[in-house]
PDB file of C-alpha atoms in Angstrom:
ATOM      1  CA  MET E   1       0.014   0.020  -0.028  1.00 90.00           C
ATOM      2  CA  LYS E   2       1.262   3.404  -0.878  1.00 91.00           C
ATOM      3  CA  LYS E   3      -0.093   6.948  -0.654  1.00 90.00           C
ATOM      4  CA  ARG E   4      -0.875   8.311  -4.004  1.00 92.00           C
ATOM      5  CA  TRP E   5      -2.067  11.587  -5.636  1.00 93.00           C
ATOM      6  CA  ILE E   6      -3.957  12.160  -8.886  1.00 95.00           C
ATOM      7  CA  SER E   7      -4.814  15.560 -10.496  1.00 95.00           C
ATOM      8  CA  LEU E   8      -8.023  15.395 -12.556  1.00 96.00           C
ATOM      9  CA  PHE E   9      -9.079  17.972 -15.142  1.00 97.00           C
ATOM     10  CA  VAL E  10     -12.867  17.700 -15.440  1.00 97.00           C
ATOM     11  CA  GLU E  11     -15.703  19.450 -16.896  1.00 95.00           C
ATOM     12  CA  ASN E  12     -17.090  22.284 -14.602  1.00 95.00           C
ATOM     13  CA  ASP E  13     -20.598  21.049 -14.621  1.00 95.00           C
ATOM     14  CA  ILE E  14     -23.192  20.152 -11.930  1.00 95.00           C
ATOM     15  CA  GLY E  15     -22.918  16.676 -10.666  1.00 94.00           C
ATOM     16  CA  VAL E  16     -19.443  15.896 -11.950  1.00 94.00           C
ATOM     17  CA  LEU E  17     -18.110  15.832  -8.304  1.00 93.00           C
ATOM     18  CA  ALA E  18     -20.812  13.404  -7.359  1.00 93.00           C
ATOM     19  CA  ARG E  19     -20.050  11.099 -10.304  1.00 93.00           C
ATOM     20  CA  ILE E  20     -16.366  11.118  -9.571  1.00 93.00           C
ATOM     21  CA  SER E  21     -16.729  10.624  -5.855  1.00 91.00           C
ATOM     22  CA  GLY E  22     -19.454   7.911  -6.660  1.00 91.00           C
ATOM     23  CA  LEU E  23     -16.898   6.055  -8.730  1.00 90.00           C
ATOM     24  CA  PHE E  24     -14.672   5.694  -5.719  1.00 90.00           C
ATOM     25  CA  SER E  25     -17.556   4.742  -3.393  1.00 89.00           C
ATOM     26  CA  GLY E  26     -19.014   2.338  -5.816  1.00 87.00           C
ATOM     27  CA  LYS E  27     -15.779   0.351  -6.013  1.00 84.00           C
ATOM     28  CA  SER E  28     -15.069   0.794  -2.163  1.00 86.00           C
ATOM     29  CA  TYR E  29     -11.988   2.860  -2.804  1.00 88.00           C
ATOM     30  CA  ASN E  30     -11.176   5.006   0.242  1.00 87.00           C
ATOM     31  CA  LEU E  31     -10.086   8.786  -0.345  1.00 90.00           C
ATOM     32  CA  ASN E  32      -7.739  10.430   1.992  1.00 90.00           C
ATOM     33  CA  SER E  33      -8.642  13.825   0.593  1.00 91.00           C
ATOM     34  CA  LEU E  34     -10.358  15.481  -2.366  1.00 93.00           C
ATOM     35  CA  THR E  35     -10.147  19.134  -3.237  1.00 94.00           C
ATOM     36  CA  VAL E  36     -11.798  20.903  -6.279  1.00 95.00           C
ATOM     37  CA  GLY E  37     -11.537  24.319  -7.796  1.00 94.00           C
ATOM     38  CA  THR E  38     -11.871  26.009 -11.103  1.00 95.00           C
ATOM     39  CA  THR E  39      -8.925  26.492 -13.333  1.00 96.00           C
ATOM     40  CA  GLU E  40      -8.028  29.640 -15.449  1.00 96.00           C
ATOM     41  CA  ASP E  41     -10.568  28.208 -17.817  1.00 97.00           C
ATOM     42  CA  THR E  42     -13.814  28.463 -15.931  1.00 96.00           C
ATOM     43  CA  THR E  43     -15.329  25.569 -17.947  1.00 97.00           C
ATOM     44  CA  ILE E  44     -12.708  23.199 -16.373  1.00 97.00           C
ATOM     45  CA  SER E  45     -12.156  22.235 -12.751  1.00 96.00           C
ATOM     46  CA  ARG E  46      -9.129  20.556 -11.271  1.00 96.00           C
ATOM     47  CA  MET E  47      -9.453  17.814  -8.552  1.00 96.00           C
ATOM     48  CA  THR E  48      -6.610  16.881  -6.364  1.00 95.00           C
ATOM     49  CA  ILE E  49      -7.283  13.327  -5.049  1.00 94.00           C
ATOM     50  CA  SER E  50      -5.234  11.581  -2.295  1.00 92.00           C
ATOM     51  CA  LEU E  51      -5.722   7.897  -1.623  1.00 92.00           C
ATOM     52  CA  THR E  52      -3.765   4.881  -0.350  1.00 92.00           C
ATOM     53  CA  SER E  53      -3.764   1.733  -2.464  1.00 91.00           C
ATOM     54  CA  ASP E  54      -1.626  -0.927  -3.963  1.00 92.00           C
ATOM     55  CA  ASP E  55      -0.293  -0.778  -7.545  1.00 93.00           C
ATOM     56  CA  LYS E  56      -3.019  -2.926  -9.097  1.00 93.00           C
ATOM     57  CA  THR E  57      -5.921  -1.039  -7.631  1.00 92.00           C
ATOM     58  CA  PHE E  58      -4.299   2.342  -8.493  1.00 93.00           C
ATOM     59  CA  GLU E  59      -4.148   1.296 -12.153  1.00 94.00           C
ATOM     60  CA  GLN E  60      -7.800   0.244 -12.083  1.00 93.00           C
ATOM     61  CA  ILE E  61      -8.804   3.565 -10.551  1.00 93.00           C
ATOM     62  CA  LYS E  62      -6.820   5.580 -13.222  1.00 94.00           C
ATOM     63  CA  LYS E  63      -8.384   3.492 -15.994  1.00 94.00           C
ATOM     64  CA  GLN E  64     -11.946   3.976 -14.669  1.00 93.00           C
ATOM     65  CA  LEU E  65     -11.337   7.786 -14.399  1.00 94.00           C
ATOM     66  CA  ASN E  66      -9.982   7.917 -17.887  1.00 94.00           C
ATOM     67  CA  ARG E  67     -13.281   6.189 -19.069  1.00 94.00           C
ATOM     68  CA  SER E  68     -15.532   8.902 -17.354  1.00 92.00           C
ATOM     69  CA  VAL E  69     -16.968  11.171 -19.818  1.00 90.00           C
ATOM     70  CA  GLU E  70     -16.549  14.165 -17.581  1.00 92.00           C
ATOM     71  CA  VAL E  71     -12.730  13.633 -17.192  1.00 96.00           C
ATOM     72  CA  ILE E  72     -10.607  15.477 -19.511  1.00 97.00           C
ATOM     73  CA  LYS E  73      -7.203  14.493 -18.318  1.00 96.00           C
ATOM     74  CA  VAL E  74      -5.798  12.304 -15.405  1.00 96.00           C
ATOM     75  CA  VAL E  75      -2.426  13.212 -14.169  1.00 95.00           C
ATOM     76  CA  ASP E  76      -0.578  10.761 -11.615  1.00 95.00           C
ATOM     77  CA  PHE E  77       1.388  12.855  -9.086  1.00 92.00           C
ATOM     78  CA  THR E  78       2.671  10.043  -7.090  1.00 88.00           C
ATOM     79  CA  ASP E  79       6.127   9.813  -8.329  1.00 87.00           C
ATOM     80  CA  THR E  80       6.259  13.392  -9.687  1.00 88.00           C
ATOM     81  CA  ALA E  81       7.981  16.534  -8.472  1.00 90.00           C
ATOM     82  CA  ILE E  82       5.157  18.661  -7.180  1.00 90.00           C
ATOM     83  CA  HIS E  83       4.307  21.513  -4.937  1.00 91.00           C
ATOM     84  CA  MET E  84       1.568  20.574  -2.515  1.00 92.00           C
ATOM     85  CA  LYS E  85      -0.116  22.416   0.360  1.00 95.00           C
ATOM     86  CA  GLU E  86      -2.942  21.806   2.679  1.00 95.00           C
ATOM     87  CA  LEU E  87      -5.179  24.386   4.556  1.00 96.00           C
ATOM     88  CA  MET E  88      -5.857  23.582   8.103  1.00 97.00           C
ATOM     89  CA  PHE E  89      -7.525  25.389  10.916  1.00 98.00           C
ATOM     90  CA  VAL E  90      -6.983  24.383  14.516  1.00 98.00           C
ATOM     91  CA  LYS E  91      -9.120  25.833  17.470  1.00 98.00           C
ATOM     92  CA  ILE E  92      -7.723  25.345  20.831  1.00 98.00           C
ATOM     93  CA  HIS E  93      -9.983  25.570  23.846  1.00 98.00           C
ATOM     94  CA  GLY E  94      -9.437  26.402  27.556  1.00 97.00           C
ATOM     95  CA  CYS E  95      -6.206  28.483  27.115  1.00 97.00           C
ATOM     96  CA  SER E  96      -4.544  30.075  29.975  1.00 96.00           C
ATOM     97  CA  GLU E  97      -2.071  32.983  29.394  1.00 95.00           C
ATOM     98  CA  HIS E  98       0.752  30.574  29.616  1.00 96.00           C
ATOM     99  CA  ASP E  99      -0.935  28.501  26.866  1.00 96.00           C
ATOM    100  CA  MET E 100      -1.292  31.570  24.666  1.00 96.00           C
ATOM    101  CA  MET E 101       2.610  32.217  24.840  1.00 95.00           C
ATOM    102  CA  LYS E 102       3.270  28.523  24.034  1.00 96.00           C
ATOM    103  CA  LEU E 103       0.850  28.807  21.106  1.00 96.00           C
ATOM    104  CA  SER E 104       2.758  31.842  19.794  1.00 95.00           C
ATOM    105  CA  TYR E 105       5.964  30.031  19.934  1.00 94.00           C
ATOM    106  CA  MET E 106       4.507  27.002  18.130  1.00 95.00           C
ATOM    107  CA  LYS E 107       2.901  29.032  15.299  1.00 94.00           C
ATOM    108  CA  GLU E 108       6.331  30.772  14.734  1.00 95.00           C
ATOM    109  CA  ILE E 109       8.089  27.411  14.379  1.00 95.00           C
ATOM    110  CA  PHE E 110       5.377  25.998  12.063  1.00 95.00           C
ATOM    111  CA  GLN E 111       4.935  29.308  10.192  1.00 96.00           C
ATOM    112  CA  ALA E 112       1.274  29.306  11.037  1.00 97.00           C
ATOM    113  CA  LYS E 113      -0.907  32.354  11.812  1.00 97.00           C
ATOM    114  CA  MET E 114      -3.110  32.976  14.803  1.00 97.00           C
ATOM    115  CA  ILE E 115      -6.047  34.526  12.886  1.00 97.00           C
ATOM    116  CA  ASP E 116      -8.576  34.891  15.790  1.00 97.00           C
ATOM    117  CA  TYR E 117      -8.440  34.614  19.627  1.00 95.00           C
ATOM    118  CA  ALA E 118     -10.420  35.274  22.843  1.00 95.00           C
ATOM    119  CA  PRO E 119      -9.250  35.313  26.344  1.00 92.00           C
ATOM    120  CA  SER E 120      -9.428  31.332  26.653  1.00 96.00           C
ATOM    121  CA  MET E 121      -9.452  30.337  22.987  1.00 97.00           C
ATOM    122  CA  ALA E 122      -7.213  30.645  19.842  1.00 97.00           C
ATOM    123  CA  LEU E 123      -7.701  29.888  16.198  1.00 98.00           C
ATOM    124  CA  ILE E 124      -4.593  28.894  14.176  1.00 98.00           C
ATOM    125  CA  GLU E 125      -4.414  28.907  10.346  1.00 98.00           C
ATOM    126  CA  SER E 126      -1.728  26.567   8.934  1.00 98.00           C
ATOM    127  CA  VAL E 127      -0.850  26.337   5.179  1.00 97.00           C
ATOM    128  CA  GLN E 128       1.760  23.510   5.007  1.00 95.00           C
ATOM    129  CA  THR E 129       2.330  20.127   3.436  1.00 93.00           C
ATOM    130  CA  GLU E 130       0.240  17.322   4.912  1.00 92.00           C
ATOM    131  CA  ALA E 131       3.287  16.191   6.691  1.00 93.00           C
ATOM    132  CA  GLY E 132       3.942  19.535   8.240  1.00 95.00           C
ATOM    133  CA  ASN E 133       0.306  19.814   9.403  1.00 96.00           C
ATOM    134  CA  ASN E 134       0.406  16.259  10.785  1.00 96.00           C
ATOM    135  CA  ASP E 135       3.601  17.405  12.881  1.00 97.00           C
ATOM    136  CA  LEU E 136       1.745  20.574  14.087  1.00 97.00           C
ATOM    137  CA  ILE E 137      -1.304  18.481  15.187  1.00 97.00           C
ATOM    138  CA  LYS E 138       0.955  15.970  16.971  1.00 97.00           C
ATOM    139  CA  LEU E 139       2.453  18.782  18.973  1.00 96.00           C
ATOM    140  CA  LEU E 140      -0.855  20.443  19.814  1.00 97.00           C
ATOM    141  CA  GLU E 141      -2.285  17.199  20.884  1.00 97.00           C
ATOM    142  CA  SER E 142       0.623  16.596  23.245  1.00 96.00           C
ATOM    143  CA  ASP E 143       0.303  19.961  24.822  1.00 95.00           C
ATOM    144  CA  PHE E 144      -3.469  20.640  24.518  1.00 97.00           C
ATOM    145  CA  SER E 145      -4.899  17.083  24.808  1.00 95.00           C
ATOM    146  CA  GLY E 146      -8.736  17.032  24.429  1.00 96.00           C
ATOM    147  CA  ARG E 147      -9.052  20.799  23.775  1.00 97.00           C
ATOM    148  CA  ILE E 148      -8.219  21.059  20.097  1.00 98.00           C
ATOM    149  CA  GLU E 149     -10.697  21.067  17.193  1.00 98.00           C
ATOM    150  CA  VAL E 150      -9.135  20.411  13.570  1.00 98.00           C
ATOM    151  CA  VAL E 151     -10.434  21.266  10.121  1.00 97.00           C
ATOM    152  CA  ARG E 152      -8.359  20.256   7.229  1.00 96.00           C
ATOM    153  CA  GLY E 153      -9.108  21.204   3.687  1.00 93.00           C
ATOM    154  CA  GLY E 154      -7.308  18.574   1.820  1.00 88.00           C
ATOM    155  CA  SER E 155      -4.206  19.046  -0.329  1.00 90.00           C
ATOM    156  CA  VAL E 156      -3.891  20.968  -3.554  1.00 92.00           C
ATOM    157  CA  ALA E 157      -0.799  20.206  -5.874  1.00 91.00           C
ATOM    158  CA  ILE E 158       0.701  21.396  -9.118  1.00 91.00           C
ATOM    159  CA  GLU E 159       3.731  20.170 -11.010  1.00 90.00           C
ATOM    160  CA  ALA E 160       6.985  21.546  -9.881  1.00 91.00           C
ATOM    161  CA  ILE E 161       9.108  23.627 -12.221  1.00 90.00           C
ATOM    162  CA  SER E 162      12.416  22.907 -10.752  1.00 82.00           C
ATOM    163  CA  PHE E 163      12.226  20.833  -7.432  1.00 65.00           C
ATOM    164  CA  SER E 164       9.877  18.692  -5.338  1.00 50.00           C
ATOM    165  CA  GLU E 165       8.233  19.594  -1.912  1.00 52.00           C
ATOM    166  CA  ARG E 166       5.559  17.476  -0.355  1.00 51.00           C
TER     167      ARG E 166
END
Protein backbone atom coordinates (compact mmCIF):
# COMPACT_ATOMS: atom_id res chain seq x y z
CA MET A 1 0.00 0.00 0.00
CA LYS A 2 1.28 3.41 -0.97
CA LYS A 3 -0.05 6.95 -0.63
CA ARG A 4 -0.86 8.37 -4.06
CA TRP A 5 -2.03 11.63 -5.61
CA ILE A 6 -4.02 12.19 -8.78
CA SER A 7 -4.84 15.47 -10.45
CA LEU A 8 -7.99 15.38 -12.59
CA PHE A 9 -9.08 17.97 -15.10
CA VAL A 10 -12.87 17.68 -15.36
CA GLU A 11 -15.75 19.55 -16.91
CA ASN A 12 -17.02 22.25 -14.56
CA ASP A 13 -20.62 21.02 -14.57
CA ILE A 14 -23.23 20.23 -11.95
CA GLY A 15 -22.95 16.65 -10.71
CA VAL A 16 -19.39 15.94 -11.88
CA LEU A 17 -18.06 15.85 -8.31
CA ALA A 18 -20.86 13.45 -7.32
CA ARG A 19 -20.11 11.15 -10.26
CA ILE A 20 -16.35 11.10 -9.56
CA SER A 21 -16.80 10.51 -5.83
CA GLY A 22 -19.48 7.92 -6.67
CA LEU A 23 -16.94 6.07 -8.79
CA PHE A 24 -14.71 5.75 -5.73
CA SER A 25 -17.50 4.78 -3.32
CA GLY A 26 -19.05 2.31 -5.81
CA LYS A 27 -15.78 0.37 -5.94
CA SER A 28 -15.12 0.80 -2.19
CA TYR A 29 -11.97 2.84 -2.81
CA ASN A 30 -11.19 5.02 0.19
CA LEU A 31 -10.12 8.62 -0.41
CA ASN A 32 -7.76 10.42 1.96
CA SER A 33 -8.73 13.83 0.60
CA LEU A 34 -10.39 15.46 -2.38
CA THR A 35 -10.24 19.14 -3.30
CA VAL A 36 -11.85 20.84 -6.28
CA GLY A 37 -11.50 24.29 -7.77
CA THR A 38 -11.92 26.02 -11.10
CA THR A 39 -8.89 26.55 -13.31
CA GLU A 40 -7.90 29.55 -15.42
CA ASP A 41 -10.55 28.21 -17.84
CA THR A 42 -13.85 28.49 -15.94
CA THR A 43 -15.34 25.58 -17.91
CA ILE A 44 -12.73 23.24 -16.38
CA SER A 45 -12.20 22.25 -12.73
CA ARG A 46 -9.15 20.60 -11.28
CA MET A 47 -9.46 17.92 -8.60
CA THR A 48 -6.58 16.85 -6.38
CA ILE A 49 -7.29 13.42 -4.94
CA SER A 50 -5.22 11.61 -2.33
CA LEU A 51 -5.69 7.91 -1.66
CA THR A 52 -3.82 4.90 -0.36
CA SER A 53 -3.77 1.78 -2.53
CA ASP A 54 -1.68 -0.97 -4.01
CA ASP A 55 -0.33 -0.74 -7.57
CA LYS A 56 -3.05 -2.94 -9.13
CA THR A 57 -5.95 -1.03 -7.55
CA PHE A 58 -4.40 2.30 -8.45
CA GLU A 59 -4.11 1.29 -12.11
CA GLN A 60 -7.81 0.29 -12.07
CA ILE A 61 -8.75 3.65 -10.58
CA LYS A 62 -6.84 5.57 -13.25
CA LYS A 63 -8.40 3.48 -16.04
CA GLN A 64 -11.91 4.04 -14.67
CA LEU A 65 -11.30 7.76 -14.33
CA ASN A 66 -9.99 7.93 -17.91
CA ARG A 67 -13.20 6.22 -19.11
CA SER A 68 -15.43 8.82 -17.41
CA VAL A 69 -16.99 11.20 -19.90
CA GLU A 70 -16.52 14.22 -17.61
CA VAL A 71 -12.79 13.60 -17.11
CA ILE A 72 -10.60 15.52 -19.54
CA LYS A 73 -7.20 14.44 -18.23
CA VAL A 74 -5.79 12.26 -15.42
CA VAL A 75 -2.34 13.14 -14.09
CA ASP A 76 -0.62 10.77 -11.65
CA PHE A 77 1.38 12.86 -9.15
CA THR A 78 2.58 9.88 -7.11
CA ASP A 79 6.19 9.87 -8.32
CA THR A 80 6.26 13.37 -9.84
CA ALA A 81 7.99 16.47 -8.49
CA ILE A 82 5.17 18.67 -7.21
CA HIS A 83 4.31 21.52 -4.89
CA MET A 84 1.56 20.53 -2.47
CA LYS A 85 -0.09 22.43 0.35
CA GLU A 86 -3.00 21.86 2.66
CA LEU A 87 -5.08 24.44 4.53
CA MET A 88 -5.81 23.56 8.15
CA PHE A 89 -7.55 25.38 10.97
CA VAL A 90 -7.02 24.41 14.60
CA LYS A 91 -9.13 25.85 17.42
CA ILE A 92 -7.66 25.46 20.89
CA HIS A 93 -10.08 25.69 23.82
CA GLY A 94 -9.47 26.45 27.49
CA CYS A 95 -6.26 28.42 27.02
CA SER A 96 -4.46 30.09 29.91
CA GLU A 97 -2.10 33.02 29.46
CA HIS A 98 0.79 30.53 29.53
CA ASP A 99 -0.94 28.44 26.81
CA MET A 100 -1.24 31.53 24.60
CA MET A 101 2.48 32.18 24.90
CA LYS A 102 3.20 28.56 24.05
CA LEU A 103 0.88 28.80 21.00
CA SER A 104 2.66 31.94 19.82
CA TYR A 105 5.95 30.06 19.95
CA MET A 106 4.50 27.03 18.12
CA LYS A 107 2.94 29.11 15.36
CA GLU A 108 6.30 30.79 14.71
CA ILE A 109 8.08 27.43 14.40
CA PHE A 110 5.43 26.09 12.00
CA GLN A 111 5.00 29.39 10.14
CA ALA A 112 1.30 29.33 11.00
CA LYS A 113 -0.92 32.30 11.82
CA MET A 114 -3.11 33.01 14.82
CA ILE A 115 -6.08 34.44 12.95
CA ASP A 116 -8.51 34.84 15.86
CA TYR A 117 -8.49 34.66 19.63
CA ALA A 118 -10.46 35.27 22.80
CA PRO A 119 -9.22 35.24 26.41
CA SER A 120 -9.46 31.44 26.60
CA MET A 121 -9.46 30.35 22.95
CA ALA A 122 -7.21 30.64 19.88
CA LEU A 123 -7.67 29.84 16.20
CA ILE A 124 -4.59 28.93 14.17
CA GLU A 125 -4.39 28.78 10.37
CA SER A 126 -1.68 26.58 8.88
CA VAL A 127 -0.89 26.24 5.18
CA GLN A 128 1.73 23.51 5.04
CA THR A 129 2.44 20.20 3.46
CA GLU A 130 0.24 17.43 4.82
CA ALA A 131 3.23 16.12 6.79
CA GLY A 132 3.89 19.60 8.24
CA ASN A 133 0.27 19.88 9.38
CA ASN A 134 0.46 16.37 10.85
CA ASP A 135 3.52 17.46 12.86
CA LEU A 136 1.70 20.55 14.13
CA ILE A 137 -1.33 18.49 15.19
CA LYS A 138 0.91 15.99 16.96
CA LEU A 139 2.56 18.79 18.94
CA LEU A 140 -0.76 20.48 19.76
CA GLU A 141 -2.29 17.16 20.86
CA SER A 142 0.61 16.56 23.23
CA ASP A 143 0.29 20.00 24.87
CA PHE A 144 -3.47 20.61 24.56
CA SER A 145 -4.93 17.11 24.73
CA GLY A 146 -8.72 17.04 24.45
CA ARG A 147 -8.88 20.79 23.80
CA ILE A 148 -8.26 21.05 20.07
CA GLU A 149 -10.67 21.07 17.14
CA VAL A 150 -9.16 20.41 13.68
CA VAL A 151 -10.53 21.23 10.21
CA ARG A 152 -8.43 20.20 7.22
CA GLY A 153 -9.15 21.26 3.67
CA GLY A 154 -7.30 18.57 1.77
CA SER A 155 -4.22 19.09 -0.34
CA VAL A 156 -3.92 20.95 -3.62
CA ALA A 157 -0.96 20.29 -5.88
CA ILE A 158 0.71 21.42 -9.06
CA GLU A 159 3.68 20.07 -10.99
CA ALA A 160 7.00 21.54 -9.88
CA ILE A 161 9.07 23.62 -12.26
CA SER A 162 12.46 22.95 -10.73
CA PHE A 163 12.20 20.89 -7.51
CA SER A 164 9.94 18.74 -5.35
CA GLU A 165 8.22 19.54 -2.07
CA ARG A 166 5.53 17.48 -0.41
